[in-house]
Amino acid sequence: MPIRNTEQAWGSVNKAFHWILALLIIGMGFLGWYMTWLPNAPGKIKIYALHKSIGLTILALVLLRILWRQFDRRPPELPMPQWQHVAARAVHIALYGVMLLMPLSGWLFNSAGNFPLQWFGLFHVPSLTDGENPTLKAIAGITHLILFWVLLVAFILHAGGALKHHFIDRDSTLRRMLPWGIRAEKSPASPTTTTINSAQNSPSTPEVKS
Amino acid sequence: MKNALLFVLAFSLSASASARDWSTDAAASKLGFSGTYQNEKFEGQFKKFDATISFDAADLSKSKFDVNVDVTSINTANEERDGSLKDKEFFDFAKFPKAHFVTTTFRKAADGSIEADGTLTVRDKSKPVTLKVKFSETGDKATLDVDTKLNRLDFDIGSGDWKDTSIIGADVLVHAHLSLTAKAG
């Protein structure tokens, strides 16, 4: 599997970013809700510290991912109705926005609440505010919560869209992002798939067998 | 003339019978502390306390500090933490709204520094505590700085699971700065 993106599929770096972030973000969604219901005890503080550490990790990975995007050309989009291109693009923008703003609003909330912040207990991460700031804390807290719902909607559209492409349209939208590379087609290539390459003016065959 | 002399004599006797009494300027005074939370330092203070200070560097035996602290006035600039501190695992405001410190003896060390031994009562725990005392006097004004290190576990501040010192450190450094004015007479 190539490191960089190809005409047919995402490269291993992009796939790693995609799936590691997917796992971390889904885990954080559950952890974030779970931890708020815990009784006030040292265990709760430790779980919050874990949530913060993972959040900072996500922020760092997203920044690296955006940086990598600048040097690695996206595979051409598969043919689909224009509204789907627009919708997919809007959802991608929303996902990137949330991936950046969710950790930042959490960091701001933590700072304005005057909580300590460390990355897995290994090093101190500085505060974004000068001590306690109840107004900023309230704004950051509400933003963090609203972003969760935006994330949930964007996630459903993103994953739902990918599954729709895979199971209904039977194109390679999902396959070309799968960790183990592009799977061999089990069903014969659909007419849609064939038109991709003519549309892209690509000399390669429609499907790369792996 | 004789009366006047008697008056001076009586005054000096009364002055030597007790050390000089001082009143505290609350606005310019602070009872602060610092601890660690998740290995990071945090600071707090008790906003309300009354200090009865009798102090005379020349006659330490007559000196006395008696301090009542309204523990419900604690502020560590963190809403959630301050909320926890009122609970029964910590200060238990409902049962123990006051803390008290009173000196028993003052000592002057070889290097001239002064230490005060006393008893600190927090919740229902009373323990001996030694303060480092710095008193600096200019006419009717003085400043008093005291420092000590406490172990929060000695006073049941953080019981049950909260004894875990990896979250809240055991050591609490206390620093008080008092701005004083000599009482007349």
mmCIF file of C-alpha atoms in Angstrom:
data_model
loop_
_atom_site.group_PDB
_atom_site.id
_atom_site.type_symbol
_atom_site.label_atom_id
_atom_site.label_comp_id
_atom_site.label_asym_id
_atom_site.label_seq_id
_atom_site.Cartn_x
_atom_site.Cartn_y
_atom_site.Cartn_z
ATOM 1 C CA MET A 1 0.000 0.000 0.000
ATOM 2 C CA PRO A 2 1.573 3.298 -1.039
ATOM 3 C CA ILE A 3 2.317 5.891 1.610
ATOM 4 C CA ARG A 4 0.855 8.685 -0.458
ATOM 5 C CA ASN A 5 -2.529 8.884 -2.103
ATOM 6 C CA THR A 6 -2.907 7.425 -5.576
ATOM 7 C CA GLU A 7 -5.466 8.040 -8.271
ATOM 8 C CA GLN A 8 -7.440 5.063 -6.978
ATOM 9 C CA ALA A 9 -7.074 5.102 -3.261
ATOM 10 C CA TRP A 10 -5.939 6.891 -0.163
ATOM 11 C CA GLY A 11 -2.331 6.324 0.867
ATOM 12 C CA SER A 12 -1.380 4.639 4.129
ATOM 13 C CA VAL A 13 -0.665 7.926 5.903
ATOM 14 C CA ASN A 14 -4.120 9.282 5.143
ATOM 15 C CA LYS A 15 -5.738 5.978 6.044
ATOM 16 C CA ALA A 16 -3.861 5.914 9.342
ATOM 17 C CA PHE A 17 -4.973 9.467 10.135
ATOM 18 C CA HIS A 18 -8.561 8.643 9.167
ATOM 19 C CA TRP A 19 -8.994 5.457 11.169
ATOM 20 C CA ILE A 20 -6.942 6.383 14.216
ATOM 21 C CA LEU A 21 -8.895 9.632 14.488
ATOM 22 C CA ALA A 22 -12.161 7.787 13.878
ATOM 23 C CA LEU A 23 -11.464 5.386 16.748
ATOM 24 C CA LEU A 24 -10.284 8.124 19.091
ATOM 25 C CA ILE A 25 -13.241 10.389 18.277
ATOM 26 C CA ILE A 26 -15.871 7.654 18.675
ATOM 27 C CA GLY A 27 -14.242 6.585 21.943
ATOM 28 C CA MET A 28 -14.204 10.179 23.143
ATOM 29 C CA GLY A 29 -17.892 10.590 22.362
ATOM 30 C CA PHE A 30 -18.772 7.751 24.712
ATOM 31 C CA LEU A 31 -16.152 8.672 27.313
ATOM 32 C CA GLY A 32 -17.288 12.306 27.319
ATOM 33 C CA TRP A 33 -20.886 11.398 28.111
ATOM 34 C CA TYR A 34 -20.020 8.634 30.542
ATOM 35 C CA MET A 35 -17.640 10.708 32.645
ATOM 36 C CA THR A 36 -20.098 13.523 33.316
ATOM 37 C CA TRP A 37 -22.393 11.059 35.115
ATOM 38 C CA LEU A 38 -19.728 9.764 37.476
ATOM 39 C CA PRO A 39 -19.911 10.680 41.162
ATOM 40 C CA ASN A 40 -17.313 13.177 42.280
ATOM 41 C CA ALA A 41 -14.309 11.044 43.231
ATOM 42 C CA PRO A 42 -10.621 10.687 42.355
ATOM 43 C CA GLY A 43 -11.590 8.149 39.685
ATOM 44 C CA LYS A 44 -13.661 10.795 37.924
ATOM 45 C CA ILE A 45 -10.738 13.200 37.923
ATOM 46 C CA LYS A 46 -8.513 10.503 36.401
ATOM 47 C CA ILE A 47 -11.038 9.801 33.647
ATOM 48 C CA TYR A 48 -11.339 13.533 32.930
ATOM 49 C CA ALA A 49 -7.541 13.683 32.729
ATOM 50 C CA LEU A 50 -7.642 10.828 30.200
ATOM 51 C CA HIS A 51 -10.337 12.640 28.186
ATOM 52 C CA LYS A 52 -8.176 15.771 28.126
ATOM 53 C CA SER A 53 -5.063 13.834 27.071
ATOM 54 C CA ILE A 54 -6.899 12.092 24.230
ATOM 55 C CA GLY A 55 -8.442 15.424 23.189
ATOM 56 C CA LEU A 56 -5.004 17.014 22.940
ATOM 57 C CA THR A 57 -3.800 13.987 20.970
ATOM 58 C CA ILE A 58 -6.701 14.423 18.537
ATOM 59 C CA LEU A 59 -5.895 18.121 18.148
ATOM 60 C CA ALA A 60 -2.251 17.325 17.360
ATOM 61 C CA LEU A 61 -3.201 14.555 14.896
ATOM 62 C CA VAL A 62 -5.721 16.805 13.124
ATOM 63 C CA LEU A 63 -3.131 19.553 12.736
ATOM 64 C CA LEU A 64 -0.661 17.008 11.305
ATOM 65 C CA ARG A 65 -3.384 15.648 9.044
ATOM 66 C CA ILE A 66 -4.151 19.118 7.702
ATOM 67 C CA LEU A 67 -0.441 19.682 7.172
ATOM 68 C CA TRP A 68 -0.143 16.344 5.343
ATOM 69 C CA ARG A 69 -3.087 17.298 3.133
ATOM 70 C CA GLN A 70 -1.042 20.196 1.800
ATOM 71 C CA PHE A 71 1.531 17.796 0.384
ATOM 72 C CA ASP A 72 -0.595 14.847 -0.621
ATOM 73 C CA ARG A 73 -3.137 15.285 -3.395
ATOM 74 C CA ARG A 74 -6.560 13.806 -2.716
ATOM 75 C CA PRO A 75 -7.641 10.959 -4.996
ATOM 76 C CA PRO A 76 -10.104 12.280 -7.568
ATOM 77 C CA GLU A 77 -13.697 12.093 -6.389
ATOM 78 C CA LEU A 78 -15.834 9.343 -7.795
ATOM 79 C CA PRO A 79 -18.633 10.417 -10.075
ATOM 80 C CA MET A 80 -21.883 11.131 -8.291
ATOM 81 C CA PRO A 81 -24.646 13.691 -8.510
ATOM 82 C CA GLN A 82 -23.555 17.245 -7.898
ATOM 83 C CA TRP A 83 -25.631 17.565 -4.712
ATOM 84 C CA GLN A 84 -23.730 14.624 -3.248
ATOM 85 C CA HIS A 85 -20.392 16.294 -4.017
ATOM 86 C CA VAL A 86 -21.621 19.442 -2.300
ATOM 87 C CA ALA A 87 -23.052 17.513 0.651
ATOM 88 C CA ALA A 88 -19.901 15.416 1.079
ATOM 89 C CA ARG A 89 -17.762 18.533 0.932
ATOM 90 C CA ALA A 90 -19.964 20.311 3.501
ATOM 91 C CA VAL A 91 -19.778 17.310 5.837
ATOM 92 C CA HIS A 92 -15.992 17.120 5.439
ATOM 93 C CA ILE A 93 -15.663 20.813 6.287
ATOM 94 C CA ALA A 94 -17.929 20.290 9.313
ATOM 95 C CA LEU A 95 -15.861 17.290 10.451
ATOM 96 C CA TYR A 96 -12.572 19.160 10.159
ATOM 97 C CA GLY A 97 -14.120 22.172 11.904
ATOM 98 C CA VAL A 98 -15.354 20.019 14.775
ATOM 99 C CA MET A 99 -12.107 18.077 15.017
ATOM 100 C CA LEU A 100 -10.265 21.375 15.543
ATOM 101 C CA LEU A 101 -12.837 23.250 17.627
ATOM 102 C CA MET A 102 -13.843 20.397 19.924
ATOM 103 C CA PRO A 103 -10.374 20.047 21.510
ATOM 104 C CA LEU A 104 -9.842 23.804 21.464
ATOM 105 C CA SER A 105 -13.155 24.508 23.232
ATOM 106 C CA GLY A 106 -12.333 21.770 25.745
ATOM 107 C CA TRP A 107 -8.908 23.273 26.342
ATOM 108 C CA LEU A 108 -10.487 26.722 26.758
ATOM 109 C CA PHE A 109 -13.119 25.333 29.154
ATOM 110 C CA ASN A 110 -10.398 23.640 31.181
ATOM 111 C CA SER A 111 -8.321 26.826 31.271
ATOM 112 C CA ALA A 112 -11.220 29.114 32.187
ATOM 113 C CA GLY A 113 -12.267 26.660 34.916
ATOM 114 C CA ASN A 114 -8.712 26.833 36.282
ATOM 115 C CA PHE A 115 -8.142 23.089 36.031
ATOM 116 C CA PRO A 116 -4.687 21.595 35.590
ATOM 117 C CA LEU A 117 -3.812 20.219 32.168
ATOM 118 C CA GLN A 118 -1.286 17.545 31.344
ATOM 119 C CA TRP A 119 -0.728 15.190 28.459
ATOM 120 C CA PHE A 120 -0.974 11.696 29.967
ATOM 121 C CA GLY A 121 0.758 13.073 33.062
ATOM 122 C CA LEU A 122 3.964 13.489 31.056
ATOM 123 C CA PHE A 123 4.073 17.235 30.607
ATOM 124 C CA HIS A 124 2.150 20.335 31.534
ATOM 125 C CA VAL A 125 0.075 22.025 28.860
ATOM 126 C CA PRO A 126 -0.309 25.760 29.403
ATOM 127 C CA SER A 127 -3.577 27.497 30.162
ATOM 128 C CA LEU A 128 -5.258 29.580 27.455
ATOM 129 C CA THR A 129 -6.592 32.054 30.016
ATOM 130 C CA ASP A 130 -5.156 34.024 32.865
ATOM 131 C CA GLY A 131 -6.725 31.937 35.622
ATOM 132 C CA GLU A 132 -10.432 31.518 36.305
ATOM 133 C CA ASN A 133 -12.878 33.154 33.899
ATOM 134 C CA PRO A 134 -16.531 32.157 34.494
ATOM 135 C CA THR A 135 -17.861 33.870 31.330
ATOM 136 C CA LEU A 136 -15.387 32.184 29.006
ATOM 137 C CA LYS A 137 -15.921 28.921 30.839
ATOM 138 C CA ALA A 138 -19.669 29.076 30.181
ATOM 139 C CA ILE A 139 -19.162 29.959 26.503
ATOM 140 C CA ALA A 140 -16.567 27.218 26.000
ATOM 141 C CA GLY A 141 -18.702 24.654 27.820
ATOM 142 C CA ILE A 142 -21.793 25.359 25.703
ATOM 143 C CA THR A 143 -19.657 25.372 22.531
ATOM 144 C CA HIS A 144 -18.164 22.001 23.472
ATOM 145 C CA LEU A 145 -21.677 20.570 23.911
ATOM 146 C CA ILE A 146 -23.085 22.080 20.689
ATOM 147 C CA LEU A 147 -20.059 20.781 18.781
ATOM 148 C CA PHE A 148 -20.799 17.309 20.085
ATOM 149 C CA TRP A 149 -24.225 17.401 18.397
ATOM 150 C CA VAL A 150 -22.725 18.857 15.206
ATOM 151 C CA LEU A 151 -20.172 16.059 15.294
ATOM 152 C CA LEU A 152 -22.842 13.426 15.799
ATOM 153 C CA VAL A 153 -24.882 14.677 12.820
ATOM 154 C CA ALA A 154 -21.788 15.032 10.624
ATOM 155 C CA PHE A 155 -20.597 11.575 11.666
ATOM 156 C CA ILE A 156 -23.951 9.973 10.782
ATOM 157 C CA LEU A 157 -23.979 11.709 7.373
ATOM 158 C CA HIS A 158 -20.322 10.804 6.735
ATOM 159 C CA ALA A 159 -20.546 7.155 7.766
ATOM 160 C CA GLY A 160 -24.053 6.807 6.321
ATOM 161 C CA GLY A 161 -22.864 8.246 3.008
ATOM 162 C CA ALA A 162 -19.896 5.883 2.920
ATOM 163 C CA LEU A 163 -22.129 2.880 3.629
ATOM 164 C CA LYS A 164 -24.642 4.023 1.019
ATOM 165 C CA HIS A 165 -21.837 4.229 -1.570
ATOM 166 C CA HIS A 166 -20.584 0.814 -0.551
ATOM 167 C CA PHE A 167 -23.815 -1.156 -0.321
ATOM 168 C CA ILE A 168 -26.227 0.708 -2.608
ATOM 169 C CA ASP A 169 -24.084 2.406 -5.241
ATOM 170 C CA ARG A 170 -21.489 -0.357 -4.936
ATOM 171 C CA ASP A 171 -18.657 2.009 -5.785
ATOM 172 C CA SER A 172 -15.223 2.151 -4.172
ATOM 173 C CA THR A 173 -15.743 5.260 -2.001
ATOM 174 C CA LEU A 174 -15.432 3.282 1.222
ATOM 175 C CA ARG A 175 -13.096 0.605 -0.100
ATOM 176 C CA ARG A 176 -10.426 3.074 -1.100
ATOM 177 C CA MET A 177 -10.253 4.284 2.524
ATOM 178 C CA LEU A 178 -10.269 0.818 4.124
ATOM 179 C CA PRO A 179 -7.128 0.019 6.151
ATOM 180 C CA TRP A 180 -6.254 -3.170 4.297
ATOM 181 C CA GLY A 181 -6.302 -1.541 0.884
ATOM 182 C CA ILE A 182 -8.769 -1.900 -1.917
ATOM 183 C CA ARG A 183 -10.602 -5.188 -1.739
ATOM 184 C CA ALA A 184 -11.230 -7.198 -4.819
ATOM 185 C CA GLU A 185 -14.688 -6.586 -6.147
ATOM 186 C CA LYS A 186 -17.000 -9.425 -5.276
ATOM 187 C CA SER A 187 -19.638 -8.302 -7.717
ATOM 188 C CA PRO A 188 -18.874 -7.290 -11.274
ATOM 189 C CA ALA A 189 -17.868 -3.685 -11.658
ATOM 190 C CA SER A 190 -20.958 -1.595 -11.959
ATOM 191 C CA PRO A 191 -21.422 0.704 -14.953
ATOM 192 C CA THR A 192 -20.859 3.631 -12.617
ATOM 193 C CA THR A 193 -17.404 2.382 -11.782
ATOM 194 C CA THR A 194 -16.502 2.099 -15.403
ATOM 195 C CA THR A 195 -17.500 5.643 -16.137
ATOM 196 C CA ILE A 196 -15.245 6.931 -13.378
ATOM 197 C CA ASN A 197 -12.103 6.350 -15.268
ATOM 198 C CA SER A 198 -13.297 7.685 -18.547
ATOM 199 C CA ALA A 199 -14.423 10.747 -16.666
ATOM 200 C CA GLN A 200 -11.041 11.039 -15.029
ATOM 201 C CA ASN A 201 -9.315 10.351 -18.299
ATOM 202 C CA SER A 202 -7.262 7.761 -16.486
ATOM 203 C CA PRO A 203 -5.502 4.994 -18.348
ATOM 204 C CA SER A 204 -5.713 2.586 -15.454
ATOM 205 C CA THR A 205 -8.274 -0.157 -15.115
ATOM 206 C CA PRO A 206 -11.376 0.582 -13.068
ATOM 207 C CA GLU A 207 -10.425 -1.629 -10.169
ATOM 208 C CA VAL A 208 -7.082 -2.446 -8.742
ATOM 209 C CA LYS A 209 -7.075 -6.025 -7.551
ATOM 210 C CA SER A 210 -5.157 -6.504 -4.389
ATOM 211 C CA MET B 1 3.529 65.489 89.361
ATOM 212 C CA LYS B 2 3.390 62.517 91.677
ATOM 213 C CA ASN B 3 0.122 61.439 90.103
ATOM 214 C CA ALA B 4 1.621 61.770 86.675
ATOM 215 C CA LEU B 5 4.568 59.625 87.666
ATOM 216 C CA LEU B 6 2.245 56.995 89.098
ATOM 217 C CA PHE B 7 0.276 57.048 85.881
ATOM 218 C CA VAL B 8 3.392 56.482 83.780
ATOM 219 C CA LEU B 9 4.465 53.713 86.115
ATOM 220 C CA ALA B 10 1.044 52.081 86.030
ATOM 221 C CA PHE B 11 0.980 52.369 82.218
ATOM 222 C CA SER B 12 4.396 50.815 81.771
ATOM 223 C CA LEU B 13 3.476 48.013 84.152
ATOM 224 C CA SER B 14 0.306 47.251 82.246
ATOM 225 C CA ALA B 15 2.232 47.373 78.987
ATOM 226 C CA SER B 16 4.779 44.877 80.220
ATOM 227 C CA ALA B 17 2.112 42.657 81.747
ATOM 228 C CA SER B 18 0.900 41.824 78.236
ATOM 229 C CA ALA B 19 2.632 42.173 74.919
ATOM 230 C CA ARG B 20 1.501 44.860 72.579
ATOM 231 C CA ASP B 21 -1.979 44.263 71.142
ATOM 232 C CA TRP B 22 -2.571 44.706 67.454
ATOM 233 C CA SER B 23 -5.632 45.020 65.332
ATOM 234 C CA THR B 24 -5.716 43.509 61.860
ATOM 235 C CA ASP B 25 -6.520 45.459 58.745
ATOM 236 C CA ALA B 26 -8.621 42.806 56.983
ATOM 237 C CA ALA B 27 -8.456 44.436 53.553
ATOM 238 C CA ALA B 28 -4.653 44.406 53.536
ATOM 239 C CA SER B 29 -4.270 40.971 55.099
ATOM 240 C CA LYS B 30 -4.393 37.546 53.561
ATOM 241 C CA LEU B 31 -4.568 33.985 54.788
ATOM 242 C CA GLY B 32 -3.427 31.969 51.818
ATOM 243 C CA PHE B 33 -2.249 28.479 51.061
ATOM 244 C CA SER B 34 -0.997 26.400 48.194
ATOM 245 C CA GLY B 35 -1.339 22.744 47.435
ATOM 246 C CA THR B 36 -0.978 20.440 44.483
ATOM 247 C CA TYR B 37 -3.772 19.101 42.335
ATOM 248 C CA GLN B 38 -2.857 16.509 39.694
ATOM 249 C CA ASN B 39 0.780 17.412 40.375
ATOM 250 C CA GLU B 40 0.196 21.056 39.583
ATOM 251 C CA LYS B 41 0.371 23.831 42.136
ATOM 252 C CA PHE B 42 -2.790 25.709 42.982
ATOM 253 C CA GLU B 43 -3.386 28.576 45.370
ATOM 254 C CA GLY B 44 -6.258 29.403 47.615
ATOM 255 C CA GLN B 45 -7.212 31.592 50.517
ATOM 256 C CA PHE B 46 -9.648 31.995 53.352
ATOM 257 C CA LYS B 47 -11.300 35.326 52.813
ATOM 258 C CA LYS B 48 -12.696 35.647 56.338
ATOM 259 C CA PHE B 49 -10.698 35.224 59.506
ATOM 260 C CA ASP B 50 -10.217 37.047 62.813
ATOM 261 C CA ALA B 51 -6.773 37.349 64.286
ATOM 262 C CA THR B 52 -6.145 38.465 67.849
ATOM 263 C CA ILE B 53 -2.486 39.349 67.908
ATOM 264 C CA SER B 54 -0.436 40.203 70.972
ATOM 265 C CA PHE B 55 3.185 40.425 70.106
ATOM 266 C CA ASP B 56 6.304 41.909 71.554
ATOM 267 C CA ALA B 57 9.596 40.767 70.073
ATOM 268 C CA ALA B 58 11.301 41.803 73.319
ATOM 269 C CA ASP B 59 9.002 39.682 75.436
ATOM 270 C CA LEU B 60 7.955 36.610 73.551
ATOM 271 C CA SER B 61 6.571 34.927 76.647
ATOM 272 C CA LYS B 62 3.654 37.366 76.667
ATOM 273 C CA SER B 63 3.000 37.072 72.952
ATOM 274 C CA LYS B 64 -0.018 35.250 71.670
ATOM 275 C CA PHE B 65 -1.795 34.641 68.368
ATOM 276 C CA ASP B 66 -5.386 33.507 68.410
ATOM 277 C CA VAL B 67 -6.943 33.058 64.992
ATOM 278 C CA ASN B 68 -10.455 32.013 64.046
ATOM 279 C CA VAL B 69 -10.954 31.071 60.433
ATOM 280 C CA ASP B 70 -14.274 30.943 58.639
ATOM 281 C CA VAL B 71 -13.500 27.877 56.510
ATOM 282 C CA THR B 72 -16.617 28.464 54.410
ATOM 283 C CA SER B 73 -14.828 31.505 52.959
ATOM 284 C CA ILE B 74 -12.322 29.241 51.192
ATOM 285 C CA ASN B 75 -11.597 30.135 47.577
ATOM 286 C CA THR B 76 -9.274 28.229 45.251
ATOM 287 C CA ALA B 77 -10.438 29.940 42.040
ATOM 288 C CA ASN B 78 -12.022 26.772 40.710
ATOM 289 C CA GLU B 79 -15.784 26.438 41.008
ATOM 290 C CA GLU B 80 -15.876 22.635 41.023
ATOM 291 C CA ARG B 81 -13.021 22.275 43.490
ATOM 292 C CA ASP B 82 -14.527 24.862 45.844
ATOM 293 C CA GLY B 83 -17.807 22.991 45.560
ATOM 294 C CA SER B 84 -16.090 19.775 46.644
ATOM 295 C CA LEU B 85 -14.309 21.417 49.575
ATOM 296 C CA LYS B 86 -17.594 22.082 51.368
ATOM 297 C CA ASP B 87 -18.490 18.374 51.346
ATOM 298 C CA LYS B 88 -18.118 16.043 54.289
ATOM 299 C CA GLU B 89 -15.015 14.411 52.736
ATOM 300 C CA PHE B 90 -13.267 17.779 53.053
ATOM 301 C CA PHE B 91 -14.111 20.672 55.352
ATOM 302 C CA ASP B 92 -17.737 19.678 55.983
ATOM 303 C CA PHE B 93 -19.031 23.236 56.243
ATOM 304 C CA ALA B 94 -22.296 22.117 57.836
ATOM 305 C CA LYS B 95 -20.566 20.528 60.831
ATOM 306 C CA PHE B 96 -17.255 22.394 61.069
ATOM 307 C CA PRO B 97 -17.589 25.945 59.749
ATOM 308 C CA LYS B 98 -14.657 27.228 61.833
ATOM 309 C CA ALA B 99 -10.989 26.420 62.173
ATOM 310 C CA HIS B 100 -8.939 27.703 65.084
ATOM 311 C CA PHE B 101 -5.285 28.299 65.769
ATOM 312 C CA VAL B 102 -3.819 29.426 69.079
ATOM 313 C CA THR B 103 -0.189 29.703 70.077
ATOM 314 C CA THR B 104 1.252 28.029 73.145
ATOM 315 C CA THR B 105 4.873 29.182 73.129
ATOM 316 C CA PHE B 106 7.175 31.419 71.140
ATOM 317 C CA ARG B 107 10.848 30.592 70.629
ATOM 318 C CA LYS B 108 13.759 32.575 69.334
ATOM 319 C CA ALA B 109 16.266 30.514 67.394
ATOM 320 C CA ALA B 110 20.034 31.084 67.445
ATOM 321 C CA ASP B 111 19.860 32.935 64.146
ATOM 322 C CA GLY B 112 17.298 35.339 65.597
ATOM 323 C CA SER B 113 14.320 33.908 63.752
ATOM 324 C CA ILE B 114 11.142 33.394 65.710
ATOM 325 C CA GLU B 115 8.995 30.298 65.822
ATOM 326 C CA ALA B 116 5.614 29.886 67.392
ATOM 327 C CA ASP B 117 4.247 26.569 68.562
ATOM 328 C CA GLY B 118 0.532 26.231 68.733
ATOM 329 C CA THR B 119 -2.472 24.074 68.188
ATOM 330 C CA LEU B 120 -4.466 24.065 64.994
ATOM 331 C CA THR B 121 -7.982 22.700 65.005
ATOM 332 C CA VAL B 122 -9.613 21.885 61.697
ATOM 333 C CA ARG B 123 -12.810 19.854 61.664
ATOM 334 C CA ASP B 124 -12.567 17.851 64.902
ATOM 335 C CA LYS B 125 -8.820 17.317 64.628
ATOM 336 C CA SER B 126 -6.358 19.254 66.769
ATOM 337 C CA LYS B 127 -2.660 18.978 66.036
ATOM 338 C CA PRO B 128 0.474 20.811 67.112
ATOM 339 C CA VAL B 129 1.710 23.196 64.459
ATOM 340 C CA THR B 130 4.852 25.338 64.351
ATOM 341 C CA LEU B 131 4.839 28.660 62.544
ATOM 342 C CA LYS B 132 7.780 30.592 61.228
ATOM 343 C CA VAL B 133 7.125 34.161 62.328
ATOM 344 C CA LYS B 134 8.386 37.367 60.785
ATOM 345 C CA PHE B 135 7.277 40.485 62.562
ATOM 346 C CA SER B 136 8.312 43.885 61.408
ATOM 347 C CA GLU B 137 7.271 46.917 63.355
ATOM 348 C CA THR B 138 7.422 50.610 62.487
ATOM 349 C CA GLY B 139 5.850 52.821 65.140
ATOM 350 C CA ASP B 140 2.178 51.944 65.361
ATOM 351 C CA LYS B 141 2.221 49.871 62.194
ATOM 352 C CA ALA B 142 3.487 46.362 61.716
ATOM 353 C CA THR B 143 3.385 43.486 59.325
ATOM 354 C CA LEU B 144 3.266 39.885 60.401
ATOM 355 C CA ASP B 145 4.140 37.036 58.066
ATOM 356 C CA VAL B 146 3.741 33.452 59.140
ATOM 357 C CA ASP B 147 4.514 30.281 57.234
ATOM 358 C CA THR B 148 3.968 26.639 57.930
ATOM 359 C CA LYS B 149 3.549 23.343 56.189
ATOM 360 C CA LEU B 150 0.600 21.136 57.006
ATOM 361 C CA ASN B 151 -0.366 17.631 56.019
ATOM 362 C CA ARG B 152 -3.995 17.740 54.951
ATOM 363 C CA LEU B 153 -4.440 14.100 56.026
ATOM 364 C CA ASP B 154 -3.687 15.067 59.654
ATOM 365 C CA PHE B 155 -6.941 17.027 59.606
ATOM 366 C CA ASP B 156 -9.065 14.628 57.537
ATOM 367 C CA ILE B 157 -9.155 17.061 54.632
ATOM 368 C CA GLY B 158 -9.901 14.571 51.906
ATOM 369 C CA SER B 159 -11.119 11.340 53.473
ATOM 370 C CA GLY B 160 -12.066 8.028 51.847
ATOM 371 C CA ASP B 161 -10.937 7.854 48.219
ATOM 372 C CA TRP B 162 -9.659 11.429 48.475
ATOM 373 C CA LYS B 163 -6.734 10.235 50.620
ATOM 374 C CA ASP B 164 -5.195 9.424 47.235
ATOM 375 C CA THR B 165 -2.313 11.903 47.167
ATOM 376 C CA SER B 166 -1.693 11.340 43.450
ATOM 377 C CA ILE B 167 -4.701 13.595 42.837
ATOM 378 C CA ILE B 168 -4.392 16.028 45.741
ATOM 379 C CA GLY B 169 -0.969 16.257 47.343
ATOM 380 C CA ALA B 170 -0.684 15.776 51.095
ATOM 381 C CA ASP B 171 1.388 18.876 51.769
ATOM 382 C CA VAL B 172 -0.276 22.239 52.080
ATOM 383 C CA LEU B 173 1.869 25.326 52.480
ATOM 384 C CA VAL B 174 0.179 28.022 54.495
ATOM 385 C CA HIS B 175 1.196 31.625 54.297
ATOM 386 C CA ALA B 176 -0.468 34.472 56.108
ATOM 387 C CA HIS B 177 0.340 38.121 55.738
ATOM 388 C CA LEU B 178 -1.221 40.478 58.270
ATOM 389 C CA SER B 179 -1.200 44.219 58.210
ATOM 390 C CA LEU B 180 -1.416 45.444 61.803
ATOM 391 C CA THR B 181 -2.047 48.641 63.739
ATOM 392 C CA ALA B 182 -1.175 48.937 67.417
ATOM 393 C CA LYS B 183 -4.188 49.210 69.675
ATOM 394 C CA ALA B 184 -4.261 52.320 71.835
ATOM 395 C CA GLY B 185 -3.344 51.791 75.496
#
